[in-house]
């Protein structure tokens, strides 16, 4: 097992390098750089010449390959460089937004896992019943509604027409120390909307996987033994049905940091999604590189984690 | 088991039913706020303003404004918001918080490089020497009470306002002004204002580091400062000095210029002379400014001005406005009818002196003939499109000047005439299979509709156009560097002085030397701009710029379309809202100290 993990780890290094090269190339293919974004095309008072000193100060006059190597050198020193727009370390910029983003994504994922699996088990227990039908219809509806539309509709219905929830932000405007219950109150709409789409996915996966297992002979044996139904479901069926779920959850983990761009921007949430969006519009490439690098590390890491979790959940799986 | 399942499905059926009842209950607009909330709103003073944001924000203004709702029909409200507000107002109430939108990634640096759209924040905290008047016609005193210009136009003497205090209580003096302008022309500060200030004698040498003194800036006494220019510049006040914020010497003199260039330096605290002072800032969340009691403008009515970050989409802003989470926001013209029906809001419309035009790349062989450009002017129905597509939130124009007082008389009108346009194209030998790129960088729906309509009209006169939408960060590369553009729909925020256009039209400023992207060249225009900046007499200057306009209207390197207006909405509790209804992209007279909220909250 340890050797397997080590091997996977070593393979990851060239993959990560490749990801950074591709990202860097794409950023540099986009027309315009950070300096250009400081020029309001509607005002004549600033031109490129005015900002030439800044371009030099930030090293943007150097050719792209040189800048990439410089970035790589920083990375080797355990550094992600400095943001062009704020001149603060990228790690600090990302660190400041990691909390709010994790809050929203972790809540929604937890919500999705709990509700999704539960509903999935319920519909698998009585396939094609009225409940199953309702859940199926709801599930497909949720999966097919684009998240930005759901967010705008929720804002309109639940924040405006029925003023139950706030429109935006992480707490009341102008308040610094927001008590926990208020924080949760502000979290309901964004995390709920983000979670609902996944609820549907988890529910369908659980249902399919459970139905598969419930057909097996050993379930009939368990029933024949006279075991209670909840024991059969919990101990025998669900444990075996959980494997595909682990894959899905593992694959959702990278989304924990990058998956909320749209929701964050609609709800004015000060997280990583907003950070990457503004970094793209500002052509702030150290931030884009930083976020993507961390994203890539997470994808590779969570895949590995899912593989290890397989072995733990299913004793038949061994890595040599 | 079956029994349990049946009860479950029963439960879900009930849930669905309940949801349906909810939805139908809230679809009738008047019934929106639950009546149960009313009693809590009645004693508003007691409750803390931030405790129950969802219910309170909408309730409070409703309760106080209830009788007025009927007397403010939509049409009247959009026409003259201030008159209506004043009539309803009565005597000003002190106290309360004004909630305004905080832009995306604002850079709070008042001296260096500033992100687009943060200028209004500076207008609240800082003052300049002079400022552009709200009606966009003159330059008004700000920290400089009055000024004299020497007969040869090279020496400006400013008499500074006496008794002005910084937010920390220190007196404001001429040394602060000297410090500010020296900071602007310090290379390591990388200020975008540096180049324009090379007009001051010795500024360039100071910038290059060959001297440690700016020869042309002289402090005469505590309340007098003198600027000497390298050559006469009669547009200095309007196009240069009105853009700046004066910063305090005693706060920043020991900070290294490299540090001043960093946005982070300005995120902790700032000291200005404006009506509101720094209180709290949380990046991406809010900026809180509190009343400055010793403001020279007079003590402001409001306690606080809170810039809040709401969602970035215009819809999210409109919802926040409707809910009372914002007190003021610009809204798309398409939302005006709907928001006009909301009882708590007043809508307004205002000129922002922003010219929209098509810039034509005269460097392209097929655009060299001016008849082709004139065909564009005849072939695009400026008046019709402004009305039908832009919902009349614009003023069609046939010249580049931003206001009536500056416009030349007797310019060709270019009335919509597709037949004449087609004939002109034919005359000029326009290649029938030539496809051009019609580009623009706005991402609002109205601009997209506008461009689509223009594309159809060009097709009608026999010019095939492909629409290219840019994101605004790509403009510099597309427009200037790649030289690919054919016709670009652009906007220009114009100072009330036509000298501002020199950078766009004189041949010495053709890209890459300057901002002239069309590569238009005309020696007479060069001469006129060179002359205009030296003439001090307003009537004489007008003659010069009238001739510029006449030439440009004939040759059309830019095809002027219209002057844009903004549409905005504000909560009825805000009085004198007119004082902040501005184009927030450019600093000019903000009178936020005159704004007050009727409920004092």
GROMACS .gro file of N, CA and C in nm, chain B residues 254-375:
model
  366
  574UNK      N    1   0.685   5.983   0.542
  574UNK     CA    2   0.792   5.889   0.576
  574UNK      C    3   0.773   5.751   0.514
  575UNK      N    4   0.667   5.735   0.437
  575UNK     CA    5   0.643   5.606   0.373
  575UNK      C    6   0.718   5.603   0.240
  576UNK      N    7   0.785   5.492   0.213
  576UNK     CA    8   0.862   5.481   0.088
  576UNK      C    9   0.770   5.482  -0.033
  577UNK      N   10   0.815   5.542  -0.144
  577UNK     CA   11   0.730   5.547  -0.265
  577UNK      C   12   0.687   5.408  -0.312
  578UNK      N   13   0.775   5.309  -0.298
  578UNK     CA   14   0.740   5.173  -0.341
  578UNK      C   15   0.620   5.121  -0.262
  579UNK      N   16   0.617   5.161  -0.135
  579UNK     CA   17   0.505   5.119  -0.051
  579UNK      C   18   0.376   5.190  -0.091
  580UNK      N   19   0.390   5.317  -0.127
  580UNK     CA   20   0.272   5.393  -0.169
  580UNK      C   21   0.208   5.332  -0.293
  581UNK      N   22   0.291   5.266  -0.374
  581UNK     CA   23   0.239   5.206  -0.497
  581UNK      C   24   0.158   5.080  -0.469
  582UNK      N   25   0.174   5.024  -0.348
  582UNK     CA   26   0.104   4.898  -0.319
  582UNK      C   27  -0.037   4.924  -0.267
  583UNK      N   28  -0.136   4.859  -0.326
  583UNK     CA   29  -0.273   4.880  -0.281
  583UNK      C   30  -0.291   4.850  -0.132
  584UNK      N   31  -0.219   4.751  -0.081
  584UNK     CA   32  -0.236   4.711   0.058
  584UNK      C   33  -0.208   4.824   0.157
  585UNK      N   34  -0.118   4.915   0.117
  585UNK     CA   35  -0.085   5.028   0.204
  585UNK      C   36  -0.207   5.112   0.236
  586UNK      N   37  -0.301   5.113   0.143
  586UNK     CA   38  -0.418   5.201   0.156
  586UNK      C   39  -0.539   5.131   0.214
  587UNK      N   40  -0.523   5.004   0.250
  587UNK     CA   41  -0.640   4.929   0.296
  587UNK      C   42  -0.661   4.936   0.447
  588UNK      N   43  -0.561   4.990   0.518
  588UNK     CA   44  -0.573   4.993   0.664
  588UNK      C   45  -0.647   5.119   0.708
  589UNK      N   46  -0.600   5.233   0.664
  589UNK     CA   47  -0.665   5.357   0.702
  589UNK      C   48  -0.624   5.465   0.604
  590UNK      N   49  -0.707   5.566   0.592
  590UNK     CA   50  -0.673   5.680   0.507
  590UNK      C   51  -0.721   5.808   0.573
  591UNK      N   52  -0.650   5.915   0.544
  591UNK     CA   53  -0.687   6.045   0.599
  591UNK      C   54  -0.709   6.140   0.482
  592UNK      N   55  -0.823   6.203   0.479
  592UNK     CA   56  -0.852   6.299   0.373
  592UNK      C   57  -0.912   6.425   0.431
  593UNK      N   58  -0.971   6.507   0.342
  593UNK     CA   59  -1.038   6.628   0.389
  593UNK      C   60  -1.187   6.622   0.356
  594UNK      N   61  -1.232   6.513   0.295
  594UNK     CA   62  -1.370   6.502   0.248
  594UNK      C   63  -1.470   6.490   0.361
  595UNK      N   64  -1.597   6.491   0.327
  595UNK     CA   65  -1.703   6.492   0.429
  595UNK      C   66  -1.716   6.363   0.509
  596UNK      N   67  -1.659   6.253   0.460
  596UNK     CA   68  -1.666   6.129   0.536
  596UNK      C   69  -1.527   6.069   0.553
  597UNK      N   70  -1.505   6.010   0.671
  597UNK     CA   71  -1.372   5.956   0.696
  597UNK      C   72  -1.375   5.805   0.713
  598UNK      N   73  -1.259   5.749   0.694
  598UNK     CA   74  -1.239   5.605   0.699
  598UNK      C   75  -1.281   5.547   0.833
  599UNK      N   76  -1.352   5.434   0.829
  599UNK     CA   77  -1.384   5.369   0.955
  599UNK      C   78  -1.341   5.223   0.953
  600UNK      N   79  -1.400   5.145   0.862
  600UNK     CA   80  -1.370   5.002   0.861
  600UNK      C   81  -1.369   4.953   0.717
  601UNK      N   82  -1.281   4.860   0.687
  601UNK     CA   83  -1.280   4.804   0.551
  601UNK      C   84  -1.256   4.655   0.558
  602UNK      N   85  -1.343   4.580   0.499
  602UNK     CA   86  -1.320   4.437   0.482
  602UNK      C   87  -1.327   4.408   0.333
  603UNK      N   88  -1.212   4.371   0.274
  603UNK     CA   89  -1.206   4.351   0.130
  603UNK      C   90  -1.317   4.255   0.085
  604UNK      N   91  -1.377   4.286  -0.029
  604UNK     CA   92  -1.484   4.203  -0.088
  604UNK      C   93  -1.612   4.207  -0.007
  605UNK      N   94  -1.614   4.277   0.105
  605UNK     CA   95  -1.737   4.279   0.184
  605UNK      C   96  -1.794   4.421   0.193
  606UNK      N   97  -1.724   4.508   0.262
  606UNK     CA   98  -1.778   4.644   0.274
  606UNK      C   99  -1.669   4.744   0.309
  607UNK      N  100  -1.701   4.869   0.285
  607UNK     CA  101  -1.617   4.981   0.328
  607UNK      C  102  -1.710   5.076   0.403
  608UNK      N  103  -1.675   5.103   0.528
  608UNK     CA  104  -1.761   5.190   0.608
  608UNK      C  105  -1.692   5.323   0.630
  609UNK      N  106  -1.761   5.431   0.595
  609UNK     CA  107  -1.708   5.565   0.618
  609UNK      C  108  -1.801   5.635   0.716
  610UNK      N  109  -1.743   5.712   0.807
  610UNK     CA  110  -1.828   5.782   0.904
  610UNK      C  111  -1.815   5.933   0.885
  611UNK      N  112  -1.914   6.003   0.936
  611UNK     CA  113  -1.924   6.148   0.922
  611UNK      C  114  -1.800   6.218   0.977
  612UNK      N  115  -1.753   6.320   0.906
  612UNK     CA  116  -1.643   6.402   0.955
  612UNK      C  117  -1.704   6.535   0.998
  613UNK      N  118  -1.712   6.556   1.129
  613UNK     CA  119  -1.785   6.671   1.181
  613UNK      C  120  -1.723   6.805   1.141
  614UNK      N  121  -1.590   6.804   1.124
  614UNK     CA  122  -1.522   6.931   1.093
  614UNK      C  123  -1.504   6.953   0.944
  615UNK      N  124  -1.582   6.883   0.863
  615UNK     CA  125  -1.567   6.898   0.718
  615UNK      C  126  -1.591   7.043   0.677
  616UNK      N  127  -1.507   7.095   0.590
  616UNK     CA  128  -1.521   7.234   0.548
  616UNK      C  129  -1.648   7.255   0.467
  617UNK      N  130  -1.699   7.146   0.409
  617UNK     CA  131  -1.823   7.157   0.331
  617UNK      C  132  -1.942   7.179   0.423
  618UNK      N  133  -1.922   7.163   0.554
  618UNK     CA  134  -2.032   7.166   0.650
  618UNK      C  135  -2.054   7.027   0.702
  619UNK      N  136  -2.110   7.018   0.822
  619UNK     CA  137  -2.129   6.887   0.883
  619UNK      C  138  -2.230   6.806   0.802
  620UNK      N  139  -2.193   6.686   0.759
  620UNK     CA  140  -2.285   6.605   0.679
  620UNK      C  141  -2.405   6.560   0.762
  621UNK      N  142  -2.516   6.532   0.696
  621UNK     CA  143  -2.635   6.486   0.767
  621UNK      C  144  -2.623   6.340   0.808
  622UNK      N  145  -2.566   6.261   0.719
  622UNK     CA  146  -2.560   6.118   0.744
  622UNK      C  147  -2.455   6.084   0.849
  623UNK      N  148  -2.481   5.978   0.926
  623UNK     CA  149  -2.379   5.928   1.018
  623UNK      C  150  -2.273   5.850   0.942
  624UNK      N  151  -2.323   5.765   0.852
  624UNK     CA  152  -2.232   5.672   0.785
  624UNK      C  153  -2.267   5.659   0.638
  625UNK      N  154  -2.165   5.629   0.561
  625UNK     CA  155  -2.187   5.585   0.425
  625UNK      C  156  -2.126   5.446   0.417
  626UNK      N  157  -2.209   5.351   0.382
  626UNK     CA  158  -2.162   5.213   0.380
  626UNK      C  159  -2.162   5.164   0.236
  627UNK      N  160  -2.043   5.132   0.186
  627UNK     CA  161  -2.034   5.074   0.053
  627UNK      C  162  -2.039   4.924   0.068
  628UNK      N  163  -2.143   4.862   0.016
  628UNK     CA  164  -2.164   4.720   0.037
  628UNK      C  165  -2.143   4.643  -0.092
  629UNK      N  166  -2.081   4.529  -0.079
  629UNK     CA  167  -2.063   4.443  -0.194
  629UNK      C  168  -2.185   4.353  -0.206
  630UNK      N  169  -2.263   4.370  -0.312
  630UNK     CA  170  -2.371   4.274  -0.339
  630UNK      C  171  -2.331   4.196  -0.463
  631UNK      N  172  -2.413   4.103  -0.505
  631UNK     CA  173  -2.380   4.023  -0.623
  631UNK      C  174  -2.342   4.110  -0.741
  632UNK      N  175  -2.263   4.054  -0.833
  632UNK     CA  176  -2.210   4.136  -0.940
  632UNK      C  177  -2.308   4.158  -1.054
  633UNK      N  178  -2.408   4.073  -1.066
  633UNK     CA  179  -2.499   4.091  -1.179
  633UNK      C  180  -2.590   4.211  -1.152
  634UNK      N  181  -2.636   4.275  -1.260
  634UNK     CA  182  -2.724   4.389  -1.243
  634UNK      C  183  -2.856   4.346  -1.180
  635UNK      N  184  -2.899   4.221  -1.207
  635UNK     CA  185  -3.023   4.173  -1.147
  635UNK      C  186  -3.009   4.166  -0.996
  636UNK      N  187  -2.896   4.115  -0.948
  636UNK     CA  188  -2.875   4.103  -0.804
  636UNK      C  189  -2.877   4.242  -0.740
  637UNK      N  190  -2.819   4.341  -0.811
  637UNK     CA  191  -2.819   4.477  -0.758
  637UNK      C  192  -2.960   4.534  -0.754
  638UNK      N  193  -3.037   4.506  -0.859
  638UNK     CA  194  -3.174   4.556  -0.863
  638UNK      C  195  -3.256   4.495  -0.749
  639UNK      N  196  -3.235   4.366  -0.722
  639UNK     CA  197  -3.308   4.301  -0.613
  639UNK      C  198  -3.268   4.363  -0.479
  640UNK      N  199  -3.138   4.386  -0.461
  640UNK     CA  200  -3.091   4.446  -0.336
  640UNK      C  201  -3.150   4.586  -0.317
  641UNK      N  202  -3.163   4.657  -0.428
  641UNK     CA  203  -3.222   4.791  -0.422
  641UNK      C  204  -3.369   4.782  -0.383
  642UNK      N  205  -3.437   4.688  -0.446
  642UNK     CA  206  -3.579   4.670  -0.421
  642UNK      C  207  -3.604   4.629  -0.277
  643UNK      N  208  -3.512   4.550  -0.222
  643UNK     CA  209  -3.527   4.501  -0.085
  643UNK      C  210  -3.482   4.602   0.019
  644UNK      N  211  -3.418   4.710  -0.025
  644UNK     CA  212  -3.371   4.808   0.071
  644UNK      C  213  -3.233   4.777   0.124
  645UNK      N  214  -3.165   4.678   0.066
  645UNK     CA  215  -3.029   4.649   0.110
  645UNK      C  216  -2.929   4.744   0.046
  646UNK      N  217  -2.975   4.813  -0.057
  646UNK     CA  218  -2.898   4.923  -0.116
  646UNK      C  219  -2.992   5.043  -0.122
  647UNK      N  220  -2.936   5.162  -0.108
  647UNK     CA  221  -3.019   5.281  -0.117
  647UNK      C  222  -3.016   5.345  -0.254
  648UNK      N  223  -2.913   5.310  -0.330
  648UNK     CA  224  -2.898   5.369  -0.462
  648UNK      C  225  -2.827   5.269  -0.552
  649UNK      N  226  -2.868   5.258  -0.676
  649UNK     CA  227  -2.795   5.176  -0.772
  649UNK      C  228  -2.834   5.219  -0.912
  650UNK      N  229  -2.740   5.208  -1.005
  650UNK     CA  230  -2.779   5.228  -1.143
  650UNK      C  231  -2.845   5.098  -1.189
  651UNK      N  232  -2.947   5.112  -1.270
  651UNK     CA  233  -3.019   4.993  -1.317
  651UNK      C  234  -3.029   5.000  -1.468
  652UNK      N  235  -3.038   4.883  -1.534
  652UNK     CA  236  -3.052   4.887  -1.679
  652UNK      C  237  -3.185   4.952  -1.718
  653UNK      N  238  -3.186   5.021  -1.831
  653UNK     CA  239  -3.307   5.092  -1.875
  653UNK      C  240  -3.426   4.997  -1.886
  654UNK      N  241  -3.397   4.871  -1.917
  654UNK     CA  242  -3.505   4.774  -1.934
  654UNK      C  243  -3.577   4.744  -1.802
  655UNK      N  244  -3.513   4.775  -1.689
  655UNK     CA  245  -3.573   4.747  -1.558
  655UNK      C  246  -3.655   4.865  -1.507
  656UNK      N  247  -3.651   4.978  -1.577
  656UNK     CA  248  -3.710   5.100  -1.525
  656UNK      C  249  -3.860   5.085  -1.499
  657UNK      N  250  -3.931   5.023  -1.594
  657UNK     CA  251  -4.075   5.011  -1.578
  657UNK      C  252  -4.112   4.928  -1.457
  658UNK      N  253  -4.044   4.813  -1.444
  658UNK     CA  254  -4.076   4.723  -1.334
  658UNK      C  255  -4.044   4.789  -1.200
  659UNK      N  256  -3.922   4.845  -1.187
  659UNK     CA  257  -3.883   4.903  -1.059
  659UNK      C  258  -3.963   5.030  -1.029
  660UNK      N  259  -4.010   5.098  -1.134
  660UNK     CA  260  -4.090   5.217  -1.114
  660UNK      C  261  -4.219   5.188  -1.039
  661UNK      N  262  -4.262   5.062  -1.046
  661UNK     CA  263  -4.387   5.025  -0.978
  661UNK      C  264  -4.364   4.987  -0.833
  662UNK      N  265  -4.237   4.974  -0.794
  662UNK     CA  266  -4.208   4.939  -0.654
  662UNK      C  267  -4.227   5.064  -0.568
  663UNK      N  268  -4.313   5.053  -0.468
  663UNK     CA  269  -4.354   5.171  -0.393
  663UNK      C  270  -4.239   5.238  -0.319
  664UNK      N  271  -4.138   5.162  -0.281
  664UNK     CA  272  -4.031   5.221  -0.199
  664UNK      C  273  -3.924   5.291  -0.283
  665UNK      N  274  -3.937   5.286  -0.416
  665UNK     CA  275  -3.829   5.338  -0.500
  665UNK      C  276  -3.870   5.459  -0.584
  666UNK      N  277  -3.773   5.543  -0.612
  666UNK     CA  278  -3.790   5.649  -0.710
  666UNK      C  279  -3.685   5.627  -0.818
  667UNK      N  280  -3.726   5.641  -0.942
  667UNK     CA  281  -3.633   5.619  -1.052
  667UNK      C  282  -3.590   5.753  -1.111
  668UNK      N  283  -3.474   5.755  -1.169
  668UNK     CA  284  -3.426   5.877  -1.230
  668UNK      C  285  -3.345   5.850  -1.354
  669UNK      N  286  -3.322   5.955  -1.431
  669UNK     CA  287  -3.248   5.944  -1.555
  669UNK      C  288  -3.162   6.068  -1.566
  670UNK      N  289  -3.037   6.053  -1.606
  670UNK     CA  290  -2.950   6.169  -1.604
  670UNK      C  291  -2.840   6.160  -1.709
  671UNK      N  292  -2.805   6.274  -1.764
  671UNK     CA  293  -2.696   6.278  -1.861
  671UNK      C  294  -2.564   6.256  -1.788
  672UNK      N  295  -2.474   6.177  -1.848
  672UNK     CA  296  -2.345   6.158  -1.783
  672UNK      C  297  -2.230   6.200  -1.874
  673UNK      N  298  -2.263   6.272  -1.981
  673UNK     CA  299  -2.159   6.330  -2.068
  673UNK      C  300  -2.065   6.223  -2.120
  674UNK      N  301  -2.123   6.112  -2.160
  674UNK     CA  302  -2.044   6.002  -2.213
  674UNK      C  303  -2.083   5.984  -2.359
  675UNK      N  304  -1.986   6.007  -2.446
  675UNK     CA  305  -2.012   5.999  -2.591
  675UNK      C  306  -1.998   5.856  -2.639
  676UNK      N  307  -2.095   5.808  -2.713
  676UNK     CA  308  -2.082   5.679  -2.780
  676UNK      C  309  -2.061   5.707  -2.929
  677UNK      N  310  -1.972   5.630  -2.988
  677UNK     CA  311  -1.933   5.659  -3.126
  677UNK      C  312  -1.883   5.531  -3.192
  678UNK      N  313  -1.868   5.536  -3.324
  678UNK     CA  314  -1.795   5.431  -3.393
  678UNK      C  315  -1.661   5.488  -3.435
  679UNK      N  316  -1.552   5.427  -3.388
  679UNK     CA  317  -1.420   5.467  -3.433
  679UNK      C  318  -1.389   5.385  -3.558
  680UNK      N  319  -1.345   5.453  -3.662
  680UNK     CA  320  -1.318   5.383  -3.788
  680UNK      C  321  -1.166   5.378  -3.809
  681UNK      N  322  -1.116   5.262  -3.840
  681UNK     CA  323  -0.974   5.245  -3.862
  681UNK      C  324  -0.937   5.301  -4.000
  682UNK      N  325  -0.899   5.429  -4.005
  682UNK     CA  326  -0.875   5.492  -4.135
  682UNK      C  327  -0.745   5.444  -4.198
  683UNK      N  328  -0.673   5.363  -4.124
  683UNK     CA  329  -0.549   5.307  -4.176
  683UNK      C  330  -0.576   5.192  -4.274
  684UNK      N  331  -0.694   5.132  -4.263
  684UNK     CA  332  -0.730   5.023  -4.355
  684UNK      C  333  -0.757   5.082  -4.493
  685UNK      N  334  -0.704   5.019  -4.598
  685UNK     CA  335  -0.720   5.079  -4.731
  685UNK      C  336  -0.865   5.107  -4.768
  686UNK      N  337  -0.956   5.017  -4.727
  686UNK     CA  338  -1.095   5.036  -4.768
  686UNK      C  339  -1.167   5.144  -4.688
  687UNK      N  340  -1.104   5.197  -4.582
  687UNK     CA  341  -1.168   5.306  -4.508
  687UNK      C  342  -1.100   5.440  -4.533
  688UNK      N  343  -1.003   5.444  -4.622
  688UNK     CA  344  -0.928   5.567  -4.646
  688UNK      C  345  -1.018   5.676  -4.707
  689UNK      N  346  -1.110   5.635  -4.794
  689UNK     CA  347  -1.199   5.730  -4.860
  689UNK      C  348  -1.304   5.782  -4.762
  690UNK      N  349  -1.313   5.915  -4.745
  690UNK     CA  350  -1.405   5.967  -4.644
  690UNK      C  351  -1.550   5.945  -4.680
  691UNK      N  352  -1.578   5.919  -4.809
  691UNK     CA  353  -1.716   5.893  -4.848
  691UNK      C  354  -1.768   5.764  -4.784
  692UNK      N  355  -1.676   5.670  -4.763
  692UNK     CA  356  -1.715   5.545  -4.697
  692UNK      C  357  -1.759   5.574  -4.555
  693UNK      N  358  -1.681   5.661  -4.486
  693UNK     CA  359  -1.716   5.695  -4.348
  693UNK      C  360  -1.847   5.775  -4.342
  694UNK      N  361  -1.865   5.862  -4.444
  694UNK     CA  362  -1.991   5.938  -4.448
  694UNK      C  363  -2.109   5.845  -4.474
  695UNK      N  364  -2.083   5.742  -4.552
  695UNK     CA  365  -2.189   5.643  -4.577
  695UNK      C  366  -2.232   5.577  -4.446
   0.00000   0.00000   0.00000
